[in-house]
Coordinates of N, CA and C in Angstrom, one line a residue:
X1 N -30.2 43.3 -22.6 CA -28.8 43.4 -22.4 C -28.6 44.6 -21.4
X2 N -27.4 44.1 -20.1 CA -27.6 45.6 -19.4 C -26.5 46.2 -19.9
X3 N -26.3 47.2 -19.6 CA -25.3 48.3 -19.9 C -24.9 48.6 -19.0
X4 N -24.0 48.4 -18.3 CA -23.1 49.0 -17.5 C -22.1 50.6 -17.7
X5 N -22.5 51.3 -17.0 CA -21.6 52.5 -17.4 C -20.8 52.9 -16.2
X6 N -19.4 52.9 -16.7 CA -18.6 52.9 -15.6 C -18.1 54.4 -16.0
X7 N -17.8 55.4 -15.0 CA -17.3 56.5 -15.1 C -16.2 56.5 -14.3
X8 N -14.5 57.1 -14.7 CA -13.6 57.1 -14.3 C -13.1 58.5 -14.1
X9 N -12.1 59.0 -13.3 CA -12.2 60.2 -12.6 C -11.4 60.6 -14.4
X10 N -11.9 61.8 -14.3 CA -10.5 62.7 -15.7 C -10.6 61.9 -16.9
X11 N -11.7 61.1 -17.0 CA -11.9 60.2 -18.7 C -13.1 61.0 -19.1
X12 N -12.8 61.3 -20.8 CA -14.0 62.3 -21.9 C -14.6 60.7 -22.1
X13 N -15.6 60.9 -22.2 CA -16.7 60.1 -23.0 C -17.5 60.9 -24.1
X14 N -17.5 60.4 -25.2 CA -17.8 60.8 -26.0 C -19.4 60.9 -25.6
X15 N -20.6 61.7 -26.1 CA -21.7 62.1 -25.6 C -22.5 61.2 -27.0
X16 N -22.3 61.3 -28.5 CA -23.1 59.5 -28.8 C -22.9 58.8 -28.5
X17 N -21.1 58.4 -28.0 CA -21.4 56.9 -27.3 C -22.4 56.9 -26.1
X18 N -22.6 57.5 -25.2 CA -23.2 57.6 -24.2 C -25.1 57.3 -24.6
X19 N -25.0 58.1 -25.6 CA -26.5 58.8 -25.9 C -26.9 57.3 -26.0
X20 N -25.9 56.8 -27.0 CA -26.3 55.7 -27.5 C -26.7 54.4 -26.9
X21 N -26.0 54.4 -25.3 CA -25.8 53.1 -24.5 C -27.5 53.5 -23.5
X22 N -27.8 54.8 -23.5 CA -28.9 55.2 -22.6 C -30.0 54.9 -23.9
X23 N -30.0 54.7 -24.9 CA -31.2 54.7 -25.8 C -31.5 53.2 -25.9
X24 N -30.1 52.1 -25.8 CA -30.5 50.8 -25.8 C -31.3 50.1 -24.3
X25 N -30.4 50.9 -23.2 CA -31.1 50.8 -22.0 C -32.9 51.2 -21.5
X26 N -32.7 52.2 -22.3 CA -34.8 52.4 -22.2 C -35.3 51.5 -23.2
X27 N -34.7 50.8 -24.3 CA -35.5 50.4 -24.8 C -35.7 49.0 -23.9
X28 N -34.3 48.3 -23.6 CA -34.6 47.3 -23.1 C -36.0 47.7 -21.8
X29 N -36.0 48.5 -20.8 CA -36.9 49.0 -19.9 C -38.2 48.7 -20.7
X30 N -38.4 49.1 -21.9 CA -39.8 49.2 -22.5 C -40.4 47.9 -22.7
X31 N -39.8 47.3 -23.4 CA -39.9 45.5 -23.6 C -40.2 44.5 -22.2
X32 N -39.3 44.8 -21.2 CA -40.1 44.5 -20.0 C -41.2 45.0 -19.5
X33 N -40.8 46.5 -19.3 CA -42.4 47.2 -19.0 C -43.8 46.5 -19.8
X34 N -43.3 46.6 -21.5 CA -44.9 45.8 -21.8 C -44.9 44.0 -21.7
X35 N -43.7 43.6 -21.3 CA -44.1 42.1 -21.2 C -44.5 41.7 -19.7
X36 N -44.7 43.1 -18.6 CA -45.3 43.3 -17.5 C -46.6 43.3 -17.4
X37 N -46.9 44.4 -18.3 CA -48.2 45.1 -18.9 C -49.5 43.9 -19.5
X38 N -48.8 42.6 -20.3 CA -49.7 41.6 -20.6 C -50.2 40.3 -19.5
X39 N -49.1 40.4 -18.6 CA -49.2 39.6 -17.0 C -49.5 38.3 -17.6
X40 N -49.0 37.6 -18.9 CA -49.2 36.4 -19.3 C -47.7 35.6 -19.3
X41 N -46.5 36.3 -19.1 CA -45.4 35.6 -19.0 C -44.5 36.3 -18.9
X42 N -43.3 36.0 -18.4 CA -42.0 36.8 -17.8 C -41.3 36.7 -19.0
X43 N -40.3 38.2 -18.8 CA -39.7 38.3 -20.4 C -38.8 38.5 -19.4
X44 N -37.9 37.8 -21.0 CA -36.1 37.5 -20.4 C -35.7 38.4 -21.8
X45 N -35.2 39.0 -22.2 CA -35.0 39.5 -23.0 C -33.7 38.8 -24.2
X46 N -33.4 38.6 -25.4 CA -33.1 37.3 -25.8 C -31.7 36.6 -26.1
X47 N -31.1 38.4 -25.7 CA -29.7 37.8 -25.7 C -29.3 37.0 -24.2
X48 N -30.0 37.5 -22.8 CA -29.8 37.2 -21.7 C -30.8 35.3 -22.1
X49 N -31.7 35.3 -22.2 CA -32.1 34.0 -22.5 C -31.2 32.6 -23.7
X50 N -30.6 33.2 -24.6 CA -29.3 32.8 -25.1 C -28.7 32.6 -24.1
X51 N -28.1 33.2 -23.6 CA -26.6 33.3 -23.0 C -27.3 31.9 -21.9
X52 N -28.5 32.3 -21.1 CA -28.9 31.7 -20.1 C -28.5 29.6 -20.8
X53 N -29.7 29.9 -21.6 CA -29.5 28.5 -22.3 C -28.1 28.2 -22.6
X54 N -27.3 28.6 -23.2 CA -25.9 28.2 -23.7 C -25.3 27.9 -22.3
X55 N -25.4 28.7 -20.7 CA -24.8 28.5 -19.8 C -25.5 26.8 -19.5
X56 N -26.8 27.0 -19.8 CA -27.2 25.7 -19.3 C -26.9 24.1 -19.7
X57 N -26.6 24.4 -20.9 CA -25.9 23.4 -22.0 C -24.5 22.6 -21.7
X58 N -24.1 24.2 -21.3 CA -22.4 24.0 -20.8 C -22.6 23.3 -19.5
X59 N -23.3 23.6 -18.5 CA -23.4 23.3 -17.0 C -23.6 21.4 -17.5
X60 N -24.7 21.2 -18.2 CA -25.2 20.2 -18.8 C -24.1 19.2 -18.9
X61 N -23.1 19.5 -20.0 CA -21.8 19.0 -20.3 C -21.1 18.7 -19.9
X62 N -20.7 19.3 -18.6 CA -19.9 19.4 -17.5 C -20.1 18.5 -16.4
X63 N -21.9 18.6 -16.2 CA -22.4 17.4 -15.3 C -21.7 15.8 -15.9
X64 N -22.1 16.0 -17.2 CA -22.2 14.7 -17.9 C -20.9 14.3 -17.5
X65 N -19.5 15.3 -18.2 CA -18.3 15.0 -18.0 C -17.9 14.8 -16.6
X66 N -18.2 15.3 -15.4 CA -18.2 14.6 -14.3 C -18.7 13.4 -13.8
X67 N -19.4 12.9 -14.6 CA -20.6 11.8 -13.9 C -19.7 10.9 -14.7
X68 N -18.9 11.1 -15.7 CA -18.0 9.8 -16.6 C -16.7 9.6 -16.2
X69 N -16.3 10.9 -15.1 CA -15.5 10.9 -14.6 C -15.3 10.3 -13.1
X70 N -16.3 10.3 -12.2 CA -17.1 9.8 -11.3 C -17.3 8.1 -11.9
X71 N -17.7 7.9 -12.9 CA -17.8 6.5 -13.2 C -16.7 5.6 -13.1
X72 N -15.0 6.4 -13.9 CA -14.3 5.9 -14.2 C -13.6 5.9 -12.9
X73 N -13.4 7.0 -12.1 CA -12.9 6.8 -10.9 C -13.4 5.3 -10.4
X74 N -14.6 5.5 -10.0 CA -15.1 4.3 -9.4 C -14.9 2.9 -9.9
X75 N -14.9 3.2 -11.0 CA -14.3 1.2 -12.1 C -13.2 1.2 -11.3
X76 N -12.4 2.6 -11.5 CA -10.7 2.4 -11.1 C -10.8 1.9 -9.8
X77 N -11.2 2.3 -8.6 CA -11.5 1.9 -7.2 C -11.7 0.7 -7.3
X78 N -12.6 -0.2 -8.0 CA -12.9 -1.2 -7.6 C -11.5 -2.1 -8.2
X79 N -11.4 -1.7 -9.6 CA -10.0 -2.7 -9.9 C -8.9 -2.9 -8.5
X80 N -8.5 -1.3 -7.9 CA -7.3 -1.4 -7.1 C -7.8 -2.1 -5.7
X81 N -9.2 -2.2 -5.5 CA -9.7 -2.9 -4.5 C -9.4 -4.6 -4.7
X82 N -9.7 -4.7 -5.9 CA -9.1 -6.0 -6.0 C -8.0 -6.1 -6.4
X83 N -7.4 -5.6 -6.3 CA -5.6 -5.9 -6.5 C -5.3 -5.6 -5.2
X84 N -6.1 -4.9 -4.3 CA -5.5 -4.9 -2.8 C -5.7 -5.9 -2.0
X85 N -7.2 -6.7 -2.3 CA -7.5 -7.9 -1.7 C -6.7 -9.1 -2.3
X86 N -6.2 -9.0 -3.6 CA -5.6 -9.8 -4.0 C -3.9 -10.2 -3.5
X87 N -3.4 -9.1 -3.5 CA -2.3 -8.5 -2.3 C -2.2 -8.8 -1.2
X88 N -3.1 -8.8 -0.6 CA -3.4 -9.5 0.6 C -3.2 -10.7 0.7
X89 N -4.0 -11.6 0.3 CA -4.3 -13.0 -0.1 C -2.5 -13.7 -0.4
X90 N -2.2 -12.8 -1.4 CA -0.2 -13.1 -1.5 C 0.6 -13.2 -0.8
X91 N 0.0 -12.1 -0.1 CA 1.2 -11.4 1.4 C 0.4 -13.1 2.6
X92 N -0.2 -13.0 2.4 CA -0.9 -14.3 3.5 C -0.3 -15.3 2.8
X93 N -0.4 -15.7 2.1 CA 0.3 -17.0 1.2 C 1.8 -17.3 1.7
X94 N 2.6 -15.7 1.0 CA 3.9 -15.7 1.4 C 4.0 -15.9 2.4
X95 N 3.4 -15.4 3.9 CA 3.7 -15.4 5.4 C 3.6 -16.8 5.3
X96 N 2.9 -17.5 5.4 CA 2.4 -19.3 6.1 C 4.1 -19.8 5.4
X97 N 4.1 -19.2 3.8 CA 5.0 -20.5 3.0 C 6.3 -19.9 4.1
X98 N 6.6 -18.6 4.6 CA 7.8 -18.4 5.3 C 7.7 -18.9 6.4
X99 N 6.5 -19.3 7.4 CA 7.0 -19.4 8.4 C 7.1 -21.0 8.1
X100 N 6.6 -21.8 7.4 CA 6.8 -23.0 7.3 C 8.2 -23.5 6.6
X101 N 9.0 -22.7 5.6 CA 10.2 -22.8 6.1 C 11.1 -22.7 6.6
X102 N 10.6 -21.6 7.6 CA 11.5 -21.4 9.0 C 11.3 -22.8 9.4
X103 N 10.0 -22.9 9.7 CA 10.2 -24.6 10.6 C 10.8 -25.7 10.1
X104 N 10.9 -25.5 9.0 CA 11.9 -26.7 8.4 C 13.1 -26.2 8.5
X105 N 13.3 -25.1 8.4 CA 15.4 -24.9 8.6 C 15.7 -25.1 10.2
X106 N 14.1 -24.9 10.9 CA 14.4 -25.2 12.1 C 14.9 -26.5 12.5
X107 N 14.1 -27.0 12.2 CA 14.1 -28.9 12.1 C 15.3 -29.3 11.4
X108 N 15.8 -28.8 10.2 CA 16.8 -29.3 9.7 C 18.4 -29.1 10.7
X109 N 18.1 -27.9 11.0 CA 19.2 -27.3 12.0 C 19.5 -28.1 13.3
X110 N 18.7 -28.6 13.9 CA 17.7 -29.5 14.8 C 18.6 -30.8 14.4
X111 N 17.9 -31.6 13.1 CA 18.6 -32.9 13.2 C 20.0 -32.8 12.8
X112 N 20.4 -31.4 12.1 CA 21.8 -31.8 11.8 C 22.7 -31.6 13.5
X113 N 22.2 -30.9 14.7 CA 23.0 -30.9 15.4 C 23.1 -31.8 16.2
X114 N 21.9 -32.6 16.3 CA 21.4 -33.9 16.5 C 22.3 -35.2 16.0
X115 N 22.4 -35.0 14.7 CA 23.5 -36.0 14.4 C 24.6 -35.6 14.8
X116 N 24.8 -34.5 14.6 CA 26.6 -34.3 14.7 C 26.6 -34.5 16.4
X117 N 25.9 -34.3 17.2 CA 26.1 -34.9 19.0 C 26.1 -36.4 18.9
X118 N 25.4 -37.2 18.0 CA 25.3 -38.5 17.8 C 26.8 -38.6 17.5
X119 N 27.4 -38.9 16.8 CA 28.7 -38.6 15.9 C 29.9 -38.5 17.0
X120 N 29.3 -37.3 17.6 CA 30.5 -36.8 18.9 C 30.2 -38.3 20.3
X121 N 28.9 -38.7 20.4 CA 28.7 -39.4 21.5 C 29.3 -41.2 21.1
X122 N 29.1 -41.5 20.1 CA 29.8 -42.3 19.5 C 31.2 -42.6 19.4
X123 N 31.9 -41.1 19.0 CA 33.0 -40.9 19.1 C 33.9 -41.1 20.8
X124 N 33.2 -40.6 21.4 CA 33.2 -40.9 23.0 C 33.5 -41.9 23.4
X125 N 32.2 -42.3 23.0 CA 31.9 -44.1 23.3 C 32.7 -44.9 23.6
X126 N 33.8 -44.8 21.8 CA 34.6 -45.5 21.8 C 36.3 -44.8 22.2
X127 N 36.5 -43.9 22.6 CA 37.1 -43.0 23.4 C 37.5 -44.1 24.9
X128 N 36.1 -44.2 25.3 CA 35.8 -44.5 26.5 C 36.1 -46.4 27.0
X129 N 35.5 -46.9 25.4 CA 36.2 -48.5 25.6 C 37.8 -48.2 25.3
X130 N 38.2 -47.4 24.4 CA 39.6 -47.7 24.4 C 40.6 -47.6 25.5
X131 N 39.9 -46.1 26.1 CA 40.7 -46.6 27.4 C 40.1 -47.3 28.6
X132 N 39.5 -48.4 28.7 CA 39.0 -48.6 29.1 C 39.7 -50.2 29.6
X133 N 39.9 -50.5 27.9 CA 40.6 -51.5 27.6 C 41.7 -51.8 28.0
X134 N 42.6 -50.0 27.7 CA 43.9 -49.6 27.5 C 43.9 -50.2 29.5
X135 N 43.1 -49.6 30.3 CA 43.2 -49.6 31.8 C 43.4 -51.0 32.0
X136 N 42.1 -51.8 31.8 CA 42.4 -53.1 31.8 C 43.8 -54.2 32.1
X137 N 44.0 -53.6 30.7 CA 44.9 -54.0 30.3 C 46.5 -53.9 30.9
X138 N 46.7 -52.4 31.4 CA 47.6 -52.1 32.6 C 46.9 -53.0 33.8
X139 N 45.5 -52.7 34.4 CA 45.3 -53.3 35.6 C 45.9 -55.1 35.6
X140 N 45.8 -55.6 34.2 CA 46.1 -56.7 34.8 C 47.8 -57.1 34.1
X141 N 48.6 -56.0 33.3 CA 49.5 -56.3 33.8 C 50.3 -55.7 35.0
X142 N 50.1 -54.7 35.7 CA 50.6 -54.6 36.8 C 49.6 -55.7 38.2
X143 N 48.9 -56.3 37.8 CA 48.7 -57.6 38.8 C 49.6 -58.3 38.7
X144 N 49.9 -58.8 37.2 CA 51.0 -59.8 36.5 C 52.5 -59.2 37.5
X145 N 52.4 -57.9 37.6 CA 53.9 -58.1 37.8 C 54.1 -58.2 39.6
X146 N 52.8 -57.5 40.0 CA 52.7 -57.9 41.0 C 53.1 -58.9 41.9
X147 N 52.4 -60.0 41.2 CA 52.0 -61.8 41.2 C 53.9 -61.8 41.0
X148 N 54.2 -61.7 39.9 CA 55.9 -61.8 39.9 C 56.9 -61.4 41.1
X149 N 56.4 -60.2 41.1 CA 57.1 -59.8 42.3 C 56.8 -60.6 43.3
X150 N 56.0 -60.9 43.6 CA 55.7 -61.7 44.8 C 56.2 -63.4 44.9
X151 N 56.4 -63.6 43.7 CA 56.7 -64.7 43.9 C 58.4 -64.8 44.2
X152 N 59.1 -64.2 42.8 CA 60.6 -63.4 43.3 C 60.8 -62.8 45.0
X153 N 59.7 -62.4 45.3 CA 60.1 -62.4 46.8 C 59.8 -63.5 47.8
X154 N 59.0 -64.0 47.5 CA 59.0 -65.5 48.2 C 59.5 -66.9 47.8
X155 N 60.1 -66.6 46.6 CA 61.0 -67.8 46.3 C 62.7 -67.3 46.2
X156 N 63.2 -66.2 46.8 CA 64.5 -65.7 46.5 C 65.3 -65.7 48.1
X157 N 65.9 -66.8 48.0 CA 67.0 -67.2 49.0 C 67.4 -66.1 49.8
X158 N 67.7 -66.8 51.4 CA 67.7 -65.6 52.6 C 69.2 -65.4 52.8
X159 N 69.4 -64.6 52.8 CA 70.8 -64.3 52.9 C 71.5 -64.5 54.6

């Protein structure tokens, strides 16, 4: 364990606290020094090797919990991927079924104006015999009266 000793300007420190923090510090020195001294293995001294391992445990846990998190993202990706491609596929569906009712309101629009010119041309038609008839019909009574007249003039005594 290190000891850190911090000194602030105008603070008493008591002299056993102090004594005390410099007696754990050489000891720790000594325990290294002889786990030096046997040149058969490196000493970690055991609260620093706790602490080490507990960090590693935690680091451990953390991995884990990212890699489930990492997993679950990824499930999630793939579901929204298919609901994007599936979206697609709809929106393509929808487009064809719209434009193909356009083409039918087109077509419908189409024969209904179609008939209704039918309707109008028909209407015409007979527009066109009636007066047609109607003319006729004056042409040959003003012949008729013509023909009369002419005869009133050539059979009407000379004065």
């Amino acid at each position: 364990m290190l000891v850190c000793l911090r000194f602030q300007i105008n603070q008493k420190m008591m002299k056993s606290a102090m004594i005390k923090d410099l007696y754990s510090e050489i000891d720790r020195l000594k325990q290294e020094v002889y786990a030096a001294r046997e040149k058969n293995r490196i000493y970690i001294p055991k609260d620093r090797y706790l602490q080490d391992e507990a960090e590693k445990k935690a680091m451990a846990e953390k991995i884990e919990r990212m890699e489930l998190d990492v997993e679950s993202r990824d499930k999630q990706f793939v579901v929204l991927q298919e609901l994007y491609k599936s979206q697609q596929l709809l929106t393509a569906e929808l487009s064809d079924k719209l434009d193909k009712t356009e083409i039918k309101l087109i077509y419908f629009e189409t024969e209904h104006a179609l008939a209704d010119l039918e309707e109008r041309f028909r209407q015409a038609n007979a527009t066109i015999k009636e007066k047609e008839y109607l003319m006729a019909n004056l042409l040959k009574s003003g012949e008729a009266n013509v023909h009369h007249s002419l005869k009133l003039f050539t059979y009407s005594p000379k004065c």
